[in-house]
């Protein structure tokens, strides 16, 4: 017996019918995470992270891409899964057409 408690019906519909399934609210929220964190990292890199960042950046050998910028970029990379899944699904259905 297989465990289907964590299965998403939208993904099953996509593979069964051969077409793209509509995205729900949770899917949109998952897709919003990566670009949001990437934007936050970019804004933090451009505008700075405030007074504590100034104190840390004056240390000898301090890297410009450390602290909050690195954290935001890592969070963006970790949340890229839904984008990669969406690209893979869309690419697979386009090749079958």
Short mmCIF file of C-alpha atoms in Angstrom, two decimals:
data_model
loop_
_atom_site.label_atom_id
_atom_site.label_comp_id
_atom_site.label_asym_id
_atom_site.label_seq_id
_atom_site.Cartn_x
_atom_site.Cartn_y
_atom_site.Cartn_z
CA UNK A 1 0.00 0.00 0.00
CA UNK A 2 1.41 3.40 -0.96
CA UNK A 3 1.34 6.48 1.20
CA UNK A 4 -0.70 9.17 -0.56
CA UNK A 5 -1.21 11.44 2.43
CA UNK A 6 1.35 13.94 1.13
CA UNK A 7 0.41 13.63 -2.54
CA UNK A 8 -0.80 16.77 -4.26
CA UNK A 9 -3.81 16.22 -6.53
CA UNK A 10 -2.81 19.06 -8.85
CA UNK A 11 0.50 17.38 -9.64
CA UNK A 12 -1.22 14.02 -10.22
CA UNK A 13 -3.70 15.67 -12.59
CA UNK A 14 -0.84 17.27 -14.52
CA UNK A 15 0.86 13.95 -15.18
CA UNK A 16 -2.32 11.95 -15.81
CA UNK A 17 -3.99 14.27 -18.31
CA UNK A 18 -0.80 15.45 -20.04
CA UNK A 19 -1.71 19.11 -19.51
CA UNK A 20 -0.67 21.70 -17.00
CA UNK A 21 -2.71 21.78 -13.81
CA UNK A 22 -3.93 25.13 -12.47
CA UNK A 23 -1.92 26.56 -9.60
CA UNK A 24 -3.50 26.94 -6.17
CA UNK A 25 -2.77 29.50 -3.46
CA UNK A 26 -0.11 27.32 -1.83
CA UNK A 27 1.63 26.90 -5.19
CA UNK A 28 1.71 30.66 -5.72
CA UNK A 29 3.06 31.19 -2.22
CA UNK A 30 5.83 28.66 -2.89
CA UNK A 31 6.68 30.40 -6.17
CA UNK A 32 6.78 33.81 -4.45
CA UNK A 33 9.44 32.81 -1.90
CA UNK A 34 12.53 32.57 -4.16
CA UNK A 35 12.13 35.91 -5.97
CA UNK A 36 11.20 37.63 -2.70
CA UNK A 37 14.38 36.46 -0.98
CA UNK A 38 16.49 37.29 -4.06
CA UNK A 39 15.04 40.81 -4.10
CA UNK A 40 15.68 41.23 -0.38
CA UNK A 41 19.28 40.12 -0.87
CA UNK A 42 19.75 42.55 -3.75
CA UNK A 43 18.25 45.44 -1.80
CA UNK A 44 20.38 44.61 1.24
CA UNK A 45 23.51 44.50 -0.93
CA UNK A 46 22.70 47.82 -2.62
CA UNK A 47 21.35 49.83 0.31
CA UNK A 48 23.27 48.13 3.11
CA UNK A 49 22.11 46.40 6.23
CA UNK A 50 22.23 49.30 8.66
CA UNK A 51 24.67 50.18 11.43
CA UNK A 52 25.70 46.63 12.47
CA UNK A 53 26.65 45.86 8.86
CA UNK A 54 28.87 48.95 8.79
CA UNK A 55 30.66 47.77 11.93
CA UNK A 56 31.19 44.27 10.52
CA UNK A 57 32.35 45.48 7.10
CA UNK A 58 35.18 47.55 8.61
CA UNK A 59 36.89 44.43 9.93
CA UNK A 60 40.00 43.45 7.98
CA UNK A 61 39.31 40.75 5.43
CA UNK A 62 35.52 41.19 5.58
CA UNK A 63 33.73 39.92 2.50
CA UNK A 64 31.17 42.23 0.86
CA UNK A 65 28.78 39.29 0.30
CA UNK A 66 28.46 38.16 3.89
CA UNK A 67 25.84 38.36 6.58
CA UNK A 68 22.29 39.13 5.53
CA UNK A 69 23.01 39.23 1.79
CA UNK A 70 24.41 35.71 1.84
CA UNK A 71 21.53 34.50 4.00
CA UNK A 72 18.91 35.93 1.60
CA UNK A 73 20.65 34.46 -1.45
CA UNK A 74 20.90 31.04 0.22
CA UNK A 75 17.22 31.20 1.18
CA UNK A 76 16.39 32.08 -2.42
CA UNK A 77 18.37 29.08 -3.67
CA UNK A 78 16.72 26.72 -1.16
CA UNK A 79 13.27 27.94 -2.23
CA UNK A 80 13.95 27.53 -5.97
CA UNK A 81 12.46 24.01 -5.97
CA UNK A 82 8.93 25.05 -6.98
CA UNK A 83 10.36 27.07 -9.90
CA UNK A 84 12.47 24.14 -11.08
CA UNK A 85 9.48 21.81 -10.78
CA UNK A 86 7.28 24.24 -12.74
CA UNK A 87 9.90 24.61 -15.48
CA UNK A 88 10.31 20.84 -15.72
CA UNK A 89 6.54 20.29 -15.97
CA UNK A 90 6.03 23.00 -18.59
CA UNK A 91 9.02 21.80 -20.61
CA UNK A 92 7.80 18.21 -20.54
CA UNK A 93 4.30 19.11 -21.73
CA UNK A 94 5.69 21.33 -24.51
CA UNK A 95 7.83 18.48 -25.86
CA UNK A 96 4.86 16.11 -25.91
CA UNK A 97 2.71 18.50 -27.94
#
